[in-house]
């Protein structure tokens, strides 16, 4: 007979990690995913379900990979044409990775970045996706309690990937909308000095380029500032470049590797890159992550640690062949950028027609959407109130800016590349209906207020506040979540 253990006693029999909330699942970012999982949209089976716009997947060019696989059956050990390689592939699992795989990855990394830098296959370290790569590099560079500075807003998963099991802290570099959330040297210095005053050891800076969630790229000047600052303070710079192949518009992409190669006096031992094939190639399920470090000790240590999250040799074998096909990768990257550009233009134009603006961007699989004018007031609480209504009533999963640690309420990340054209049009139609309804309600309230007001009387309209979480079926939505913000 099994022993019943309540939640309280779990703290006595399980580890601190097992009983902690360090994974970050108790955030609005992941709650949106759960709402979608409970009621997923399907054009036929569930046309009123939640449309997933909170997942940064690139599904726009899967037809090209499908076609390549059909034309190259010998690349897979699970076909008659490729089964002769089965024994060698099935038996081999060196944590260095297959040589052909590392060579193909290094060549693809250079091509995805526009050819501005070359990468050495001997510095490629495998990992189980970018998630595993981030944790691995954190283990290599910092001790528990030490910190990395990170510009806001930033990807919520970093709180899990970088912090949960490593004990490393993430401290914000505050960025703001008045300069399009650009990283400035004063903000960098302030974050560093704040950590020093708190007696926290800063071991490095973590940035994403292109940015998730902004969809913008770092210019050469900003990258030089970051590398110079890291060199001056003798701290590390980790650049997450997993969206580098999604740059679809000017300015052209600049990798930190270009800066390092242009300026020989920089200390390369402090520079590290995280990459994966999830976004650029659209294969997140393959779990292919990469650490690329200019530091020999980090490469050696990360290789040993990668034993805990290797990439299947079957996957390596297939991708070595696919990415080794230069004609395919050239055409794929060009077509992916073309389709991303078109989708971005169509989607943002649809938002603009209903008065919704997005941060000007040139990369990524998402938009940083400004809904400040739709808040009841300029607070995080009002932002989450609007977010709950969007999921519950509009049936769209968009991620609120507060889940990305944005200091300004009203911003939302909305993904547009993980669906087909018809689903995108359905999403835009729902947004249009929602905004039109809000405008009608706001106009009616204003008219009623004017009619019943005089010098001594002011009509006070009641406003209901959501009292329950998004996962609660008794959710009560306000009559009009689109009342103009006072500030």
CSV table of N, CA, C and O in Angstrom, one decimal, residues 429-471:
chain,number,residue,atom,x,y,z
A,429,UNK,N,-8.9,38.9,-37.7
A,429,UNK,CA,-10.3,39.2,-37.6
A,429,UNK,C,-10.8,39.3,-36.2
A,429,UNK,O,-11.6,40.1,-35.8
A,430,UNK,N,-10.3,38.4,-35.3
A,430,UNK,CA,-10.7,38.4,-33.9
A,430,UNK,C,-10.2,39.7,-33.3
A,430,UNK,O,-11.0,40.3,-32.5
A,431,UNK,N,-9.0,40.1,-33.6
A,431,UNK,CA,-8.5,41.3,-33.0
A,431,UNK,C,-9.3,42.5,-33.5
A,431,UNK,O,-9.7,43.4,-32.7
A,432,UNK,N,-9.7,42.5,-34.8
A,432,UNK,CA,-10.5,43.6,-35.3
A,432,UNK,C,-11.8,43.7,-34.6
A,432,UNK,O,-12.3,44.8,-34.2
A,433,UNK,N,-12.5,42.6,-34.4
A,433,UNK,CA,-13.8,42.5,-33.8
A,433,UNK,C,-13.7,43.0,-32.3
A,433,UNK,O,-14.5,43.8,-31.8
A,434,UNK,N,-12.6,42.6,-31.6
A,434,UNK,CA,-12.4,43.0,-30.3
A,434,UNK,C,-12.2,44.5,-30.1
A,434,UNK,O,-12.8,45.1,-29.3
A,435,UNK,N,-11.3,45.1,-31.0
A,435,UNK,CA,-11.1,46.5,-30.9
A,435,UNK,C,-12.3,47.3,-31.3
A,435,UNK,O,-12.6,48.3,-30.6
A,436,UNK,N,-13.0,46.9,-32.3
A,436,UNK,CA,-14.2,47.6,-32.7
A,436,UNK,C,-15.3,47.6,-31.6
A,436,UNK,O,-15.9,48.6,-31.3
A,437,UNK,N,-15.4,46.4,-30.9
A,437,UNK,CA,-16.3,46.3,-29.8
A,437,UNK,C,-15.9,47.3,-28.7
A,437,UNK,O,-16.8,48.0,-28.1
A,438,UNK,N,-14.6,47.3,-28.4
A,438,UNK,CA,-14.2,48.2,-27.4
A,438,UNK,C,-14.4,49.7,-27.7
A,438,UNK,O,-14.8,50.5,-26.9
A,439,UNK,N,-14.2,50.0,-29.0
A,439,UNK,CA,-14.4,51.4,-29.4
A,439,UNK,C,-15.8,51.8,-29.3
A,439,UNK,O,-16.2,52.9,-28.9
A,440,UNK,N,-16.7,50.9,-29.7
A,440,UNK,CA,-18.2,51.2,-29.6
A,440,UNK,C,-18.6,51.4,-28.1
A,440,UNK,O,-19.4,52.3,-27.8
A,441,UNK,N,-18.1,50.5,-27.2
A,441,UNK,CA,-18.4,50.6,-25.8
A,441,UNK,C,-17.9,51.9,-25.2
A,441,UNK,O,-18.6,52.6,-24.5
A,442,UNK,N,-16.6,52.2,-25.6
A,442,UNK,CA,-16.1,53.4,-25.0
A,442,UNK,C,-16.8,54.7,-25.5
A,442,UNK,O,-17.1,55.6,-24.7
A,443,UNK,N,-17.2,54.7,-26.8
A,443,UNK,CA,-18.0,55.8,-27.3
A,443,UNK,C,-19.4,55.9,-26.6
A,443,UNK,O,-19.8,57.0,-26.3
A,444,UNK,N,-20.0,54.8,-26.4
A,444,UNK,CA,-21.3,54.8,-25.7
A,444,UNK,C,-21.2,55.3,-24.3
A,444,UNK,O,-22.1,56.0,-23.8
A,445,UNK,N,-20.1,54.9,-23.6
A,445,UNK,CA,-19.9,55.3,-22.2
A,445,UNK,C,-19.7,56.8,-22.2
A,445,UNK,O,-20.2,57.5,-21.3
A,446,UNK,N,-18.9,57.3,-23.1
A,446,UNK,CA,-18.7,58.8,-23.2
A,446,UNK,C,-19.9,59.6,-23.4
A,446,UNK,O,-20.2,60.6,-22.8
A,447,UNK,N,-20.8,59.1,-24.4
A,447,UNK,CA,-22.0,59.7,-24.7
A,447,UNK,C,-23.0,59.7,-23.5
A,447,UNK,O,-23.6,60.7,-23.2
A,448,UNK,N,-23.0,58.6,-22.8
A,448,UNK,CA,-23.9,58.5,-21.6
A,448,UNK,C,-23.4,59.4,-20.5
A,448,UNK,O,-24.2,60.1,-19.8
A,449,UNK,N,-22.1,59.5,-20.3
A,449,UNK,CA,-21.5,60.3,-19.3
A,449,UNK,C,-21.9,61.8,-19.6
A,449,UNK,O,-22.2,62.6,-18.7
A,450,UNK,N,-21.7,62.2,-20.8
A,450,UNK,CA,-22.0,63.6,-21.2
A,450,UNK,C,-23.5,64.0,-21.0
A,450,UNK,O,-23.8,65.0,-20.5
A,451,UNK,N,-24.4,63.0,-21.3
A,451,UNK,CA,-25.8,63.2,-21.2
A,451,UNK,C,-26.2,63.4,-19.7
A,451,UNK,O,-27.1,64.3,-19.4
A,452,UNK,N,-25.6,62.7,-18.8
A,452,UNK,CA,-26.1,62.7,-17.4
A,452,UNK,C,-25.2,63.5,-16.5
A,452,UNK,O,-25.4,63.5,-15.3
A,453,UNK,N,-24.3,64.3,-17.0
A,453,UNK,CA,-23.4,65.1,-16.2
A,453,UNK,C,-23.8,66.5,-16.3
A,453,UNK,O,-24.2,67.0,-17.3
A,454,UNK,N,-23.7,67.3,-15.1
A,454,UNK,CA,-23.8,68.7,-15.1
A,454,UNK,C,-22.7,69.2,-14.2
A,454,UNK,O,-21.8,68.5,-13.7
A,455,UNK,N,-22.8,70.5,-13.8
A,455,UNK,CA,-21.8,71.1,-12.9
A,455,UNK,C,-21.6,70.4,-11.6
A,455,UNK,O,-20.6,70.5,-11.0
A,456,UNK,N,-22.7,69.8,-11.1
A,456,UNK,CA,-22.6,69.2,-9.7
A,456,UNK,C,-22.7,67.7,-9.7
A,456,UNK,O,-22.6,67.1,-8.6
A,457,UNK,N,-22.9,67.1,-10.9
A,457,UNK,CA,-23.1,65.6,-10.9
A,457,UNK,C,-22.1,65.0,-11.8
A,457,UNK,O,-22.0,65.4,-13.0
A,458,UNK,N,-21.4,64.0,-11.4
A,458,UNK,CA,-20.5,63.2,-12.2
A,458,UNK,C,-21.0,61.7,-12.1
A,458,UNK,O,-21.0,61.2,-11.0
A,459,UNK,N,-21.3,61.2,-13.3
A,459,UNK,CA,-21.7,59.8,-13.3
A,459,UNK,C,-20.5,58.9,-13.1
A,459,UNK,O,-19.5,59.0,-13.8
A,460,UNK,N,-20.5,58.0,-12.1
A,460,UNK,CA,-19.4,57.0,-11.8
A,460,UNK,C,-19.8,55.7,-12.3
A,460,UNK,O,-20.7,55.0,-11.7
A,461,UNK,N,-19.2,55.2,-13.4
A,461,UNK,CA,-19.6,53.9,-13.9
A,461,UNK,C,-18.8,52.8,-13.2
A,461,UNK,O,-17.6,52.9,-13.0
A,462,UNK,N,-19.5,51.8,-12.7
A,462,UNK,CA,-18.8,50.7,-12.0
A,462,UNK,C,-17.8,50.0,-13.0
A,462,UNK,O,-18.1,49.8,-14.2
A,463,UNK,N,-16.7,49.5,-12.5
A,463,UNK,CA,-15.8,48.7,-13.2
A,463,UNK,C,-15.4,47.5,-12.5
A,463,UNK,O,-14.9,47.5,-11.4
A,464,UNK,N,-15.7,46.3,-13.1
A,464,UNK,CA,-15.4,45.1,-12.4
A,464,UNK,C,-14.0,44.7,-12.7
A,464,UNK,O,-13.5,44.8,-13.8
A,465,UNK,N,-13.3,44.2,-11.7
A,465,UNK,CA,-12.0,43.7,-11.8
A,465,UNK,C,-11.9,42.2,-11.8
A,465,UNK,O,-12.6,41.6,-11.0
A,466,UNK,N,-11.1,41.6,-12.6
A,466,UNK,CA,-11.0,40.2,-12.6
A,466,UNK,C,-10.3,39.7,-11.3
A,466,UNK,O,-9.3,40.3,-10.9
A,467,UNK,N,-11.0,38.8,-10.7
A,467,UNK,CA,-10.5,38.4,-9.3
A,467,UNK,C,-9.9,37.0,-9.4
A,467,UNK,O,-9.3,36.6,-8.4
A,468,UNK,N,-10.0,36.3,-10.5
A,468,UNK,CA,-9.5,34.9,-10.6
A,468,UNK,C,-8.5,34.8,-11.7
A,468,UNK,O,-8.4,35.6,-12.6
A,469,UNK,N,-7.7,33.7,-11.7
A,469,UNK,CA,-6.7,33.5,-12.7
A,469,UNK,C,-7.3,33.0,-14.0
A,469,UNK,O,-8.5,32.6,-14.0
A,470,UNK,N,-6.5,33.0,-15.0
A,470,UNK,CA,-7.0,32.6,-16.3
A,470,UNK,C,-7.4,31.2,-16.4
A,470,UNK,O,-8.3,30.8,-17.2
A,471,UNK,N,-6.9,30.3,-15.5
A,471,UNK,CA,-7.2,28.9,-15.6
A,471,UNK,C,-8.5,28.6,-14.8
A,471,UNK,O,-8.9,27.5,-14.8
